[in-house]
PDB file of N, CA, C and O in Angstrom:
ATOM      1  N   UNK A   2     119.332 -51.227-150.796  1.00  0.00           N
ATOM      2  CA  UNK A   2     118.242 -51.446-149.867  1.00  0.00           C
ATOM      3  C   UNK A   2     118.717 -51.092-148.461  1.00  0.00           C
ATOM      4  O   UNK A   2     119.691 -51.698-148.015  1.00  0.00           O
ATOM      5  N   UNK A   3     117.999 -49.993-147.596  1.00  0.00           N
ATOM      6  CA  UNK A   3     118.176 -49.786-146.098  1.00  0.00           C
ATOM      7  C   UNK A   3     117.444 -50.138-145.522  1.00  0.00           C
ATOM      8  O   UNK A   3     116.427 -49.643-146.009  1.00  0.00           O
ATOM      9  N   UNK A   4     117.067 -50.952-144.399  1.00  0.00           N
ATOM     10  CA  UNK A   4     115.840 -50.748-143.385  1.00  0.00           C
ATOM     11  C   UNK A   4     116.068 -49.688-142.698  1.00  0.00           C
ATOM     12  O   UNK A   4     117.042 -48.988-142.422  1.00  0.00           O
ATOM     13  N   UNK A   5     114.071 -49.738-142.305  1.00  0.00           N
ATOM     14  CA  UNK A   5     113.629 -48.234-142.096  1.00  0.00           C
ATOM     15  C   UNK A   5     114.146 -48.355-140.670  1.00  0.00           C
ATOM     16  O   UNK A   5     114.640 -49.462-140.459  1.00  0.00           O
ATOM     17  N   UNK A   6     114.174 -47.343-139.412  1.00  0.00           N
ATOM     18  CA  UNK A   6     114.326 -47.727-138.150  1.00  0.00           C
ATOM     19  C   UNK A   6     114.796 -48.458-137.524  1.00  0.00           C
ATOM     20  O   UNK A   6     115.911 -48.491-138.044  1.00  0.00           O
ATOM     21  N   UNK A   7     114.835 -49.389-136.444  1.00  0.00           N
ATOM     22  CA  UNK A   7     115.250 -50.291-135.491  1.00  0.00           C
ATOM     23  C   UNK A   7     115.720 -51.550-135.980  1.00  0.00           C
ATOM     24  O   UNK A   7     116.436 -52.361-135.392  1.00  0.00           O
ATOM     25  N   UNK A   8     115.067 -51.636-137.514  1.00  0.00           N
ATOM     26  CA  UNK A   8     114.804 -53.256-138.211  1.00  0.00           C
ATOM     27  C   UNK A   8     116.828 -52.953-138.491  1.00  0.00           C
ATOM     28  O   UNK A   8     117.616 -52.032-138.701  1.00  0.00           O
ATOM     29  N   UNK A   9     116.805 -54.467-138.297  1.00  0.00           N
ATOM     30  CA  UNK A   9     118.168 -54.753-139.253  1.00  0.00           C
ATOM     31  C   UNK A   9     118.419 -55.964-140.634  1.00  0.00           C
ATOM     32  O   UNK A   9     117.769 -57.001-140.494  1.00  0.00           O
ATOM     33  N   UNK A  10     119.245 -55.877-141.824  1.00  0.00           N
ATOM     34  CA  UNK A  10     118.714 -56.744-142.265  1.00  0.00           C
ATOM     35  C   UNK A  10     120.132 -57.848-141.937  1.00  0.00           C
ATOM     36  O   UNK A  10     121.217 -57.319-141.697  1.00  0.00           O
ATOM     37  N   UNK A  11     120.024 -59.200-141.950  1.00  0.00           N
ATOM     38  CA  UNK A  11     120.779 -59.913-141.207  1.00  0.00           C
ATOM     39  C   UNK A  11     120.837 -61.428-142.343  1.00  0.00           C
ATOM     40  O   UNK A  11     119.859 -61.965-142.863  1.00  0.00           O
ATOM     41  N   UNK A  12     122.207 -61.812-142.475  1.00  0.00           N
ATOM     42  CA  UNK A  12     122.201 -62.849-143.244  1.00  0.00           C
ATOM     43  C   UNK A  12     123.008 -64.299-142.033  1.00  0.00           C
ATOM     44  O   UNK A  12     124.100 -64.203-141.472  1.00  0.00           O
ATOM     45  N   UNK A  13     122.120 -65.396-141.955  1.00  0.00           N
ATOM     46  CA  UNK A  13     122.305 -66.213-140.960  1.00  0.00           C
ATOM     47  C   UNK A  13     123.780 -67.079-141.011  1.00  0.00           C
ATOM     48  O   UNK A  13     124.146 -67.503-142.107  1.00  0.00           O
ATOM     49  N   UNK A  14     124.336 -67.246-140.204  1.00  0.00           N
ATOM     50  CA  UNK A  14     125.687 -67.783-140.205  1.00  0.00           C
ATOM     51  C   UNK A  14     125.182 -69.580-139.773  1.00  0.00           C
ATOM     52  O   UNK A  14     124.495 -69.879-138.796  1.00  0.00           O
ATOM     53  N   UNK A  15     125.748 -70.560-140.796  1.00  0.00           N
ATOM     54  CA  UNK A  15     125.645 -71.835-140.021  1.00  0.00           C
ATOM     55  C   UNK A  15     126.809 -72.169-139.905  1.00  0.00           C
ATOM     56  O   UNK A  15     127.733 -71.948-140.688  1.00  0.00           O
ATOM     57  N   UNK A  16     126.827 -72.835-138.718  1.00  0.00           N
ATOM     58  CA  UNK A  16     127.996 -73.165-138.080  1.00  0.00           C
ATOM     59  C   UNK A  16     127.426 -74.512-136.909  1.00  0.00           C
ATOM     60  O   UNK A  16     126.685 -74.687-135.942  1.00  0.00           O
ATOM     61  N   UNK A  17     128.659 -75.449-138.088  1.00  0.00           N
ATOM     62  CA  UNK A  17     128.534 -76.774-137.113  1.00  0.00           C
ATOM     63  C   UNK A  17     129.239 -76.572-135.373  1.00  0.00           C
ATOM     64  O   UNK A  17     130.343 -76.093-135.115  1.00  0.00           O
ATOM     65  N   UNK A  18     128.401 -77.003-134.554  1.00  0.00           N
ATOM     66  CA  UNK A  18     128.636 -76.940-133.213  1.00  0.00           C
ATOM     67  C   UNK A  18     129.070 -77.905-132.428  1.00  0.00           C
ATOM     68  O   UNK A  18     128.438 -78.962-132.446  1.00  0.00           O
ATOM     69  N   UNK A  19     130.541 -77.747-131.332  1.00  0.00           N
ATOM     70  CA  UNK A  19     130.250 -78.799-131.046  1.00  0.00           C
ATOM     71  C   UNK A  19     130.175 -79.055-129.790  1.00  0.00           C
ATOM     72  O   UNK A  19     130.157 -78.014-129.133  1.00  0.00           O
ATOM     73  N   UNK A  20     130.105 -80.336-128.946  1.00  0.00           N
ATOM     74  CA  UNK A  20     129.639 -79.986-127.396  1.00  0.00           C
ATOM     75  C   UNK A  20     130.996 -80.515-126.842  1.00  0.00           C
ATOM     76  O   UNK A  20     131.816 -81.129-127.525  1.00  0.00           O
ATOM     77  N   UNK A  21     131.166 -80.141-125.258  1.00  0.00           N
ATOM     78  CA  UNK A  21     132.180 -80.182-124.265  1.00  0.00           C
ATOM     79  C   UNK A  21     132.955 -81.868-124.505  1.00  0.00           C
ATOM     80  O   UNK A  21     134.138 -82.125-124.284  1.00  0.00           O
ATOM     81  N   UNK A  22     132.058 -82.696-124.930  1.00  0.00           N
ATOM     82  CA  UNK A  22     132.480 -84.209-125.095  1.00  0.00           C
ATOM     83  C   UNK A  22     133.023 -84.217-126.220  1.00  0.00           C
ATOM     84  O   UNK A  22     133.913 -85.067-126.247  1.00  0.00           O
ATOM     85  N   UNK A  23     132.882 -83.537-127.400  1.00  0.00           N
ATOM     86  CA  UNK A  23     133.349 -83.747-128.859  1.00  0.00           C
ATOM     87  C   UNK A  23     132.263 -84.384-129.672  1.00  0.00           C
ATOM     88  O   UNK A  23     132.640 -84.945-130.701  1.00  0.00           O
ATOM     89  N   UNK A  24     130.992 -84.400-129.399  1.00  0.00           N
ATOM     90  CA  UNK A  24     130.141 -84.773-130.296  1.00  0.00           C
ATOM     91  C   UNK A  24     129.802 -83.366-131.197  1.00  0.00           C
ATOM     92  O   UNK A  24     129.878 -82.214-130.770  1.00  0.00           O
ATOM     93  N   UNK A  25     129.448 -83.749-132.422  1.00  0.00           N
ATOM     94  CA  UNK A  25     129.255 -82.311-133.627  1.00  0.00           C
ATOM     95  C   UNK A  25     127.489 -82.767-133.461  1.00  0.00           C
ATOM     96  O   UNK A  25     127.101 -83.931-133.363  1.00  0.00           O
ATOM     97  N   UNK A  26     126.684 -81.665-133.460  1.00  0.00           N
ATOM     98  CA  UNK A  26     125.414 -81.409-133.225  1.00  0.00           C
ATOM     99  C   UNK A  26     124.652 -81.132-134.715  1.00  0.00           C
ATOM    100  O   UNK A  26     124.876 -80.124-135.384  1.00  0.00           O
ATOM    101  N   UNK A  27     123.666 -82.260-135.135  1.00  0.00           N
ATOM    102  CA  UNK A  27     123.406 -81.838-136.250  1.00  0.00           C
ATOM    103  C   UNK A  27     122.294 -80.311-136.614  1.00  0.00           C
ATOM    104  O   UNK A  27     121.851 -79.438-135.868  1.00  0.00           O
ATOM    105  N   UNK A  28     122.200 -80.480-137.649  1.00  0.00           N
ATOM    106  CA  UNK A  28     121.076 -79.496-138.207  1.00  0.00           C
ATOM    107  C   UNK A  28     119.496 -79.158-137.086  1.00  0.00           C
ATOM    108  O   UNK A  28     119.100 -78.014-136.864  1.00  0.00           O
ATOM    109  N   UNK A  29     118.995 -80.088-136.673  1.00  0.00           N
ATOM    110  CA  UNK A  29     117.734 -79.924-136.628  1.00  0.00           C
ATOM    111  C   UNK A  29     118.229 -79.934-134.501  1.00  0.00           C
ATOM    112  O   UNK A  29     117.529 -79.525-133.575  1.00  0.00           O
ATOM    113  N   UNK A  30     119.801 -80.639-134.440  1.00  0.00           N
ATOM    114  CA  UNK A  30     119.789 -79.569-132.722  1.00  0.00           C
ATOM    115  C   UNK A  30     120.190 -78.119-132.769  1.00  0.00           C
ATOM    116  O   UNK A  30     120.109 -77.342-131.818  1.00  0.00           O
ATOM    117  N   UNK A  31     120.616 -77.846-133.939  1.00  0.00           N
ATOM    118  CA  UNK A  31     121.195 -76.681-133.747  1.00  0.00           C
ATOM    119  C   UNK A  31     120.021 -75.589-133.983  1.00  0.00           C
ATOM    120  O   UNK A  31     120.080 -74.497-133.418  1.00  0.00           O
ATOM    121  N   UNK A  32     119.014 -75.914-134.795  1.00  0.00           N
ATOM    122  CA  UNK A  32     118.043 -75.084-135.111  1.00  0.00           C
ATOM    123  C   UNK A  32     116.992 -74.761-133.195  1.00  0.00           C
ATOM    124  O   UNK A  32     116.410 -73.738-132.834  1.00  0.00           O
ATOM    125  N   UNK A  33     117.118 -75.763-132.628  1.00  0.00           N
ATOM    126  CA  UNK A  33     116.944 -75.900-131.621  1.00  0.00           C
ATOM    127  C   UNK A  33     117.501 -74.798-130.123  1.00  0.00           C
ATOM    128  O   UNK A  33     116.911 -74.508-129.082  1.00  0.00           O
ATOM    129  N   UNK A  34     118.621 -74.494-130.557  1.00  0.00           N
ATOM    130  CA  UNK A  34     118.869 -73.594-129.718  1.00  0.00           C
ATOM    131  C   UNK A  34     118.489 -72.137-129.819  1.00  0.00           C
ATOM    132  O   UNK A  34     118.137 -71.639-130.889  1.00  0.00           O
ATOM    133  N   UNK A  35     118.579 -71.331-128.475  1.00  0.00           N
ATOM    134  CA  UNK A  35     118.076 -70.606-128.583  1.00  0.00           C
ATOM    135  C   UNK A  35     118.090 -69.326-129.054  1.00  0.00           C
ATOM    136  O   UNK A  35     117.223 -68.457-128.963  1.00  0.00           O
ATOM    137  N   UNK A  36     119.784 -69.287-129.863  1.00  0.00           N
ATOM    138  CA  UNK A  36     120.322 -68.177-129.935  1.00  0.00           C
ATOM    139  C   UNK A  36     121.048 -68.154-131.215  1.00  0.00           C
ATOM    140  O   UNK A  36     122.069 -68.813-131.018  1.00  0.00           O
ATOM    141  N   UNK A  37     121.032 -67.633-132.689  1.00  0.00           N
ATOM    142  CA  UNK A  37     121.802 -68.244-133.602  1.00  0.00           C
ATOM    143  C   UNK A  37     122.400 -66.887-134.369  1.00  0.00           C
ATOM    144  O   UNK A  37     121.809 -65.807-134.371  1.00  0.00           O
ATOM    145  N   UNK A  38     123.346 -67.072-134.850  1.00  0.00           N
ATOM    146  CA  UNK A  38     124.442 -66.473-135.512  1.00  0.00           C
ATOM    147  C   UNK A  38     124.410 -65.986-136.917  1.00  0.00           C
ATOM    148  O   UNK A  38     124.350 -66.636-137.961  1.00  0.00           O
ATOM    149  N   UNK A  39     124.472 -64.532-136.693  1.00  0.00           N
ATOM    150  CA  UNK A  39     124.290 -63.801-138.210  1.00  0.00           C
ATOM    151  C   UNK A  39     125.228 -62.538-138.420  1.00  0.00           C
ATOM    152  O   UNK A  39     125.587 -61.780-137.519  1.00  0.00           O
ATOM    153  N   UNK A  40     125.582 -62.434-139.839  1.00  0.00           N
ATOM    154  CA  UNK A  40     126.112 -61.619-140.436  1.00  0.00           C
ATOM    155  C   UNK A  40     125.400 -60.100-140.730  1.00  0.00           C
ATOM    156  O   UNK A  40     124.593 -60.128-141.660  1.00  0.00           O
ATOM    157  N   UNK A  41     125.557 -58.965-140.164  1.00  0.00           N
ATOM    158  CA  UNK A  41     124.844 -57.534-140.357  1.00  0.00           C
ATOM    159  C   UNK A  41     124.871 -57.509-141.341  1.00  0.00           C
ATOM    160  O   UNK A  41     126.065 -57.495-141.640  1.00  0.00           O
ATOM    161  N   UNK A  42     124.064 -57.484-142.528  1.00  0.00           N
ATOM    162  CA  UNK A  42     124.589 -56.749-143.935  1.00  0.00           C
ATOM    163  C   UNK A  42     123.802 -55.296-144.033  1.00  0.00           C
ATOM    164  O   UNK A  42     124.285 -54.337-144.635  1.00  0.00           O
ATOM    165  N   UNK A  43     122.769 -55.274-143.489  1.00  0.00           N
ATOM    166  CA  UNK A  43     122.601 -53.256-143.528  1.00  0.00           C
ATOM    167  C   UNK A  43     122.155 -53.191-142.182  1.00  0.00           C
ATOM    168  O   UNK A  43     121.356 -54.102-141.965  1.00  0.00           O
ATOM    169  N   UNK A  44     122.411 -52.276-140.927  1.00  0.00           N
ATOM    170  CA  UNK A  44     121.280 -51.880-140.124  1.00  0.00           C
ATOM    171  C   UNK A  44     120.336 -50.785-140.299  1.00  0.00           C
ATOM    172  O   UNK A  44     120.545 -50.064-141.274  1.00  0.00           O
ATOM    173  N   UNK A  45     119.443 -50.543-139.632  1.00  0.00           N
ATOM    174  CA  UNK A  45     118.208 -49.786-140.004  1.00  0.00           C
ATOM    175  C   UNK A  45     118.945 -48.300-139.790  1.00  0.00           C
ATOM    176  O   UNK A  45     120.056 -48.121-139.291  1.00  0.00           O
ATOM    177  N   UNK A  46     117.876 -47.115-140.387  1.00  0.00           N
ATOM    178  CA  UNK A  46     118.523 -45.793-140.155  1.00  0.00           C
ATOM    179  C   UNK A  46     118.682 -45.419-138.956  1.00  0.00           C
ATOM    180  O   UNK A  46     119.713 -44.791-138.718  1.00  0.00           O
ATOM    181  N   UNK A  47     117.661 -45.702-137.763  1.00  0.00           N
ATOM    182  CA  UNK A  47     117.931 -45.728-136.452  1.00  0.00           C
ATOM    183  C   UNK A  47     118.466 -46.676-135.135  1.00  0.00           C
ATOM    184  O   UNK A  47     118.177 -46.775-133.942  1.00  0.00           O
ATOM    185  N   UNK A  48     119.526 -47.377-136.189  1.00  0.00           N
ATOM    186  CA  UNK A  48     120.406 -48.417-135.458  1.00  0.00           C
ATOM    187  C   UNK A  48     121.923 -47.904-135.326  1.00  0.00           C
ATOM    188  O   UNK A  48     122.829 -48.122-136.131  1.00  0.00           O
ATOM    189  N   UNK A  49     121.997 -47.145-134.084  1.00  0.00           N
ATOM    190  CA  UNK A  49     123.428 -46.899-134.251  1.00  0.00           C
ATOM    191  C   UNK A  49     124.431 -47.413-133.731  1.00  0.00           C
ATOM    192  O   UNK A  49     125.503 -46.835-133.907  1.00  0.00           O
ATOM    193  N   UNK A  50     124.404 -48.504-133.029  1.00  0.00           N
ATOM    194  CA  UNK A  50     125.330 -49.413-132.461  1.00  0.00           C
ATOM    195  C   UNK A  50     125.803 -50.362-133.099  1.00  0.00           C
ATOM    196  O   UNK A  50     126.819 -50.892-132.651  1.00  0.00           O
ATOM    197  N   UNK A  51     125.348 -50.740-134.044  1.00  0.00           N
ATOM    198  CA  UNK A  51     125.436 -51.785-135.091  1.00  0.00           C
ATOM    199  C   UNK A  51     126.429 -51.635-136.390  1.00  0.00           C
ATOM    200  O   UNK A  51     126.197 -50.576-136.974  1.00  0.00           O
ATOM    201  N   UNK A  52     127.194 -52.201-136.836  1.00  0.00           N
ATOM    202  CA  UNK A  52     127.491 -51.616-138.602  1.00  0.00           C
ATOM    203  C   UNK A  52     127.602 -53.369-139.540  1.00  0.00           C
ATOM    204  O   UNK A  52     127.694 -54.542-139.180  1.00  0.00           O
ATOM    205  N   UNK A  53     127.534 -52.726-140.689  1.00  0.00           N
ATOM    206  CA  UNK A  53     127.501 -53.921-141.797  1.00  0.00           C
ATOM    207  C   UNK A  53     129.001 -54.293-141.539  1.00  0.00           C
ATOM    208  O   UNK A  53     130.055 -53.658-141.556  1.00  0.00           O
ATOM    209  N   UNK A  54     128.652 -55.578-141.296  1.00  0.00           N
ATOM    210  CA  UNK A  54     129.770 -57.289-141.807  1.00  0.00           C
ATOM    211  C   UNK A  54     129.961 -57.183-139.654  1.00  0.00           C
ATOM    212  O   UNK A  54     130.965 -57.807-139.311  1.00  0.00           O
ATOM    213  N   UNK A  55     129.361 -56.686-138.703  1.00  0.00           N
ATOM    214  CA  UNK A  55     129.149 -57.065-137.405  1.00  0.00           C
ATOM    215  C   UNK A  55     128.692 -58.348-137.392  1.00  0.00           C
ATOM    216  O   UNK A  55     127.706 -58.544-138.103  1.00  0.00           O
ATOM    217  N   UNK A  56     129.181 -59.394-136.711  1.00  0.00           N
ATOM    218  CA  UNK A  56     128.752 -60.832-136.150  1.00  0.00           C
ATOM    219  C   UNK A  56     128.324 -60.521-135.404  1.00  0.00           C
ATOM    220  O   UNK A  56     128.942 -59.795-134.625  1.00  0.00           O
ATOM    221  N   UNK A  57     126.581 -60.980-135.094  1.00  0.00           N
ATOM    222  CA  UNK A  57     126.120 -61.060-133.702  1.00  0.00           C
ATOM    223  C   UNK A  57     125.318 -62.479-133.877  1.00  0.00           C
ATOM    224  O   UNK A  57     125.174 -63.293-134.790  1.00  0.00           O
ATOM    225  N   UNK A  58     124.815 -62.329-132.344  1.00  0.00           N
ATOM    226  CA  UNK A  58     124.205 -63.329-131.888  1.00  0.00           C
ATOM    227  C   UNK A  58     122.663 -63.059-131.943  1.00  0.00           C
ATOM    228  O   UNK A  58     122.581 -61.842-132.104  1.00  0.00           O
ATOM    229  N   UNK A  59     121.644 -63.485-131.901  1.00  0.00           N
ATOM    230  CA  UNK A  59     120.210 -63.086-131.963  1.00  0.00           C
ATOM    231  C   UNK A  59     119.312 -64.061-131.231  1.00  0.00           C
ATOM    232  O   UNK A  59     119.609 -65.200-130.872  1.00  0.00           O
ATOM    233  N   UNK A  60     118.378 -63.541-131.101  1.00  0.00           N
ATOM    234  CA  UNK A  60     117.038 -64.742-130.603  1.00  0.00           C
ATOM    235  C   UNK A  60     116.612 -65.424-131.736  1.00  0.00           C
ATOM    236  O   UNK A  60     116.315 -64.713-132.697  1.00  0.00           O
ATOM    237  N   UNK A  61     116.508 -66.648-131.862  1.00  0.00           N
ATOM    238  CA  UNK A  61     115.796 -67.463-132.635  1.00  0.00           C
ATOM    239  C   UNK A  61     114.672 -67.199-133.425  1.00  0.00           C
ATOM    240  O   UNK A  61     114.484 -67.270-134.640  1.00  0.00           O
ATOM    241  N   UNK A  62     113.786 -66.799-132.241  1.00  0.00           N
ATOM    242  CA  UNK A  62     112.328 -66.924-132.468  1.00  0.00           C
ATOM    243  C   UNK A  62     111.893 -65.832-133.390  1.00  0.00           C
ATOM    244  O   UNK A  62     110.914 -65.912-134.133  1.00  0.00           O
ATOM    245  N   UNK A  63     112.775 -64.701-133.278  1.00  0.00           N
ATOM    246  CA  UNK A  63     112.788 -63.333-133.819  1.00  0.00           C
ATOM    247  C   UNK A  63     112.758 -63.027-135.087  1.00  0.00           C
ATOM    248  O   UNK A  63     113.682 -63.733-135.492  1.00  0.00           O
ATOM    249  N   UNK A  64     112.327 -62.442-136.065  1.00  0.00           N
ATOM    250  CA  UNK A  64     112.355 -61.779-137.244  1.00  0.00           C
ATOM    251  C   UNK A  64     112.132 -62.651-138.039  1.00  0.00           C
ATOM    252  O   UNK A  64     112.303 -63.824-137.707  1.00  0.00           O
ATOM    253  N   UNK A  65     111.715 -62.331-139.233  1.00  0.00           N
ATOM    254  CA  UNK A  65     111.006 -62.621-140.819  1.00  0.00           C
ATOM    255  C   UNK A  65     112.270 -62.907-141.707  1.00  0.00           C
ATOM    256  O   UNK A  65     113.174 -62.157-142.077  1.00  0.00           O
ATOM    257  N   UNK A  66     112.054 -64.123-141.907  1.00  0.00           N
ATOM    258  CA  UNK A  66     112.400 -64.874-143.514  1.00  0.00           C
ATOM    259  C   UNK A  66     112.058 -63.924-145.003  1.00  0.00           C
ATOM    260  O   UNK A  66     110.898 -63.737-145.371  1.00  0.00           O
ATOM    261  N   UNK A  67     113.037 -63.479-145.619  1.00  0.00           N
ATOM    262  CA  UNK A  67     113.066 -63.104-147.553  1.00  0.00           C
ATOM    263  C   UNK A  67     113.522 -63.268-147.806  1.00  0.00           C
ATOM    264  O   UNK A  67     114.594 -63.368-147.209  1.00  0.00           O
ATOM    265  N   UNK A  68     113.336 -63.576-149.279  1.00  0.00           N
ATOM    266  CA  UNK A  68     113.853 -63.836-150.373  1.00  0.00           C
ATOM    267  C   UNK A  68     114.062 -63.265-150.887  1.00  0.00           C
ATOM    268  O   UNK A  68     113.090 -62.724-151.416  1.00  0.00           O
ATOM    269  N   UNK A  69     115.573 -62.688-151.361  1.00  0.00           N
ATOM    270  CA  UNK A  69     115.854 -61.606-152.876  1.00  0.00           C
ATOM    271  C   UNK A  69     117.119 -62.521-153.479  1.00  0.00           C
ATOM    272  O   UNK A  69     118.187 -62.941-153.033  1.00  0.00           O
ATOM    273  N   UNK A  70     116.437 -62.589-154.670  1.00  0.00           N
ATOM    274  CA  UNK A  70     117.316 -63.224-155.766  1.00  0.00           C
ATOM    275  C   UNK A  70     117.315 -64.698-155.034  1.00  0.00           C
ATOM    276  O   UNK A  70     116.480 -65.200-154.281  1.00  0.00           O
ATOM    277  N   UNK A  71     118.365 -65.121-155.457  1.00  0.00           N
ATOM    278  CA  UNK A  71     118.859 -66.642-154.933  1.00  0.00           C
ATOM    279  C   UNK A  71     119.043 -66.576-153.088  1.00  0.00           C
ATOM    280  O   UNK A  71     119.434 -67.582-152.496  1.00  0.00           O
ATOM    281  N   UNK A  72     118.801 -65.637-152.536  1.00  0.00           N
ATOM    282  CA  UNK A  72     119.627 -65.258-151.392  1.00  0.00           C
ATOM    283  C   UNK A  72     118.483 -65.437-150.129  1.00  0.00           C
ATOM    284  O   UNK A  72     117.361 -65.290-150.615  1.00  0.00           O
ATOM    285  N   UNK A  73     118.431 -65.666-148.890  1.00  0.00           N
ATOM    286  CA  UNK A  73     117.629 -65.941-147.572  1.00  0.00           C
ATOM    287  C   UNK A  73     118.246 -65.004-146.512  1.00  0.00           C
ATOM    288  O   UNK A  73     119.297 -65.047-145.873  1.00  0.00           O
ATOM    289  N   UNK A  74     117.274 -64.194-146.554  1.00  0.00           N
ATOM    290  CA  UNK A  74     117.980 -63.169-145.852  1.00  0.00           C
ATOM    291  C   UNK A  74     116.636 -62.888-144.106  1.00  0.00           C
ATOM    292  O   UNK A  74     115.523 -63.383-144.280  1.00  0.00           O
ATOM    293  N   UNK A  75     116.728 -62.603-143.550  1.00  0.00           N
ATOM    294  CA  UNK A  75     116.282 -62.285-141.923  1.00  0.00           C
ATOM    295  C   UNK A  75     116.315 -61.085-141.733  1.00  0.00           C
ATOM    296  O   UNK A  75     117.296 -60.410-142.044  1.00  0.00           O
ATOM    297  N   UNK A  76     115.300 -60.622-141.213  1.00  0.00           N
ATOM    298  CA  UNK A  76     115.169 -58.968-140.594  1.00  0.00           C
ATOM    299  C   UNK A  76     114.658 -59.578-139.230  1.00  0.00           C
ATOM    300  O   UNK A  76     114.007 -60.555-138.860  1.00  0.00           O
ATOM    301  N   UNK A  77     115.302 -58.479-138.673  1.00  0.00           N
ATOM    302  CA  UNK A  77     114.776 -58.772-136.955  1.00  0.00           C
ATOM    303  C   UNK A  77     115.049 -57.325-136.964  1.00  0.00           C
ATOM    304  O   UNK A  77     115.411 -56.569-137.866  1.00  0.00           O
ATOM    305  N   UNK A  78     114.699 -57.089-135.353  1.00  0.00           N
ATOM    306  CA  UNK A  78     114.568 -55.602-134.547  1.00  0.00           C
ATOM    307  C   UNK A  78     116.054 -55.798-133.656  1.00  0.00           C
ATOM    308  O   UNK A  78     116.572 -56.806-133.176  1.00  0.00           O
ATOM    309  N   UNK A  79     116.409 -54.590-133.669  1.00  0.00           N
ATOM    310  CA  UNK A  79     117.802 -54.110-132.756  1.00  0.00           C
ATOM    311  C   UNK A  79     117.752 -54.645-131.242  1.00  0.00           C
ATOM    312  O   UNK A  79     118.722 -54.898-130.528  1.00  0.00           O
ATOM    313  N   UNK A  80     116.275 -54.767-130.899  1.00  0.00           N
ATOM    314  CA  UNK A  80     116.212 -55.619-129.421  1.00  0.00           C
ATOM    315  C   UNK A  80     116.604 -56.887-129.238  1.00  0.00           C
ATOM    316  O   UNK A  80     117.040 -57.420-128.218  1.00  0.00           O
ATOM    317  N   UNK A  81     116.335 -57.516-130.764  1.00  0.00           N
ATOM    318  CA  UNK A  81     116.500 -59.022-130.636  1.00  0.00           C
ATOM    319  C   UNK A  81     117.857 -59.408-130.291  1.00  0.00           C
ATOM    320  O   UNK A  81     118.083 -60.423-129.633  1.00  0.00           O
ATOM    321  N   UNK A  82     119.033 -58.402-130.838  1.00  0.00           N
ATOM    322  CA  UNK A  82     120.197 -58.981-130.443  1.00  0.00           C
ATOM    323  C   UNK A  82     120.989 -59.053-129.524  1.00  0.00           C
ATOM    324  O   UNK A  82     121.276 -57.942-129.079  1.00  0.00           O
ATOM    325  N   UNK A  83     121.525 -59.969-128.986  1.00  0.00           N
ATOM    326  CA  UNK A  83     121.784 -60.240-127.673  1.00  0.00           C
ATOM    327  C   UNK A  83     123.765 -60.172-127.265  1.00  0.00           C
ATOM    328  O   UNK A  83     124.192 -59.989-126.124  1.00  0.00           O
ATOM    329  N   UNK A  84     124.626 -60.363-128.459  1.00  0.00           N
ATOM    330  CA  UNK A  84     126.059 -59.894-128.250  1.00  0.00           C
ATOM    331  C   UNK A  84     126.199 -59.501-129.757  1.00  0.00           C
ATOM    332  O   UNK A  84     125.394 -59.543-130.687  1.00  0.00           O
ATOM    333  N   UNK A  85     127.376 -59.145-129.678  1.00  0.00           N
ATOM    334  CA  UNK A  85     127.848 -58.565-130.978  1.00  0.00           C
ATOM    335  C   UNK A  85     129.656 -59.109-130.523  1.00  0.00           C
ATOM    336  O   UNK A  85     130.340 -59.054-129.500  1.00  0.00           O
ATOM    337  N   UNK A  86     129.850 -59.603-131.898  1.00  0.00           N
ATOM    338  CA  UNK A  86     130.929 -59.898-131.435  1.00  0.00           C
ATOM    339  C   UNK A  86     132.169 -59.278-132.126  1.00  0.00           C
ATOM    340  O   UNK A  86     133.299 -59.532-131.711  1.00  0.00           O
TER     341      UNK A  86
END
């Protein structure tokens, strides 16, 4: 499977967070922020800055929830992402 263009397909990284005091931030603050953490697994044909197993960072609000097989996978657009790490 490739996405077509700009789309990338993106598998979400969770990762417990924690703050400057040492408190660990549960589930429903972390969903809360504004910026969350995913694994590249294909980018689109017209994504060339990007490559599969890239960590980036993304907008929240951004891109569509699927399902293939057992698996939850995220497509967003190449704009949405905000570092690459």
């Amino acid at each position: 499977m490739k996405p077509i263009g700009k789309y990338i397909l993106i598998k979400e990284i969770v990762e417990e967070i924690e703050t400057g005091s040492g408190l660990l931030l549960g589930a429903d603050e972390v969903n809360q922020l504004r910026y969350k953490k995913g694994l590249v697994i294909v980018p689109g044909t017209d994504v060339s800055v990007l490559n599969s197993d890239d960590i980036i960072y993304y907008d929240s609000r951004a891109g569509h929830k699927m399902l293939m097989g057992d698996d939850t996978f995220t497509i967003i657009k190449e704009q949405d992402v905000v570092v690459v790490l």
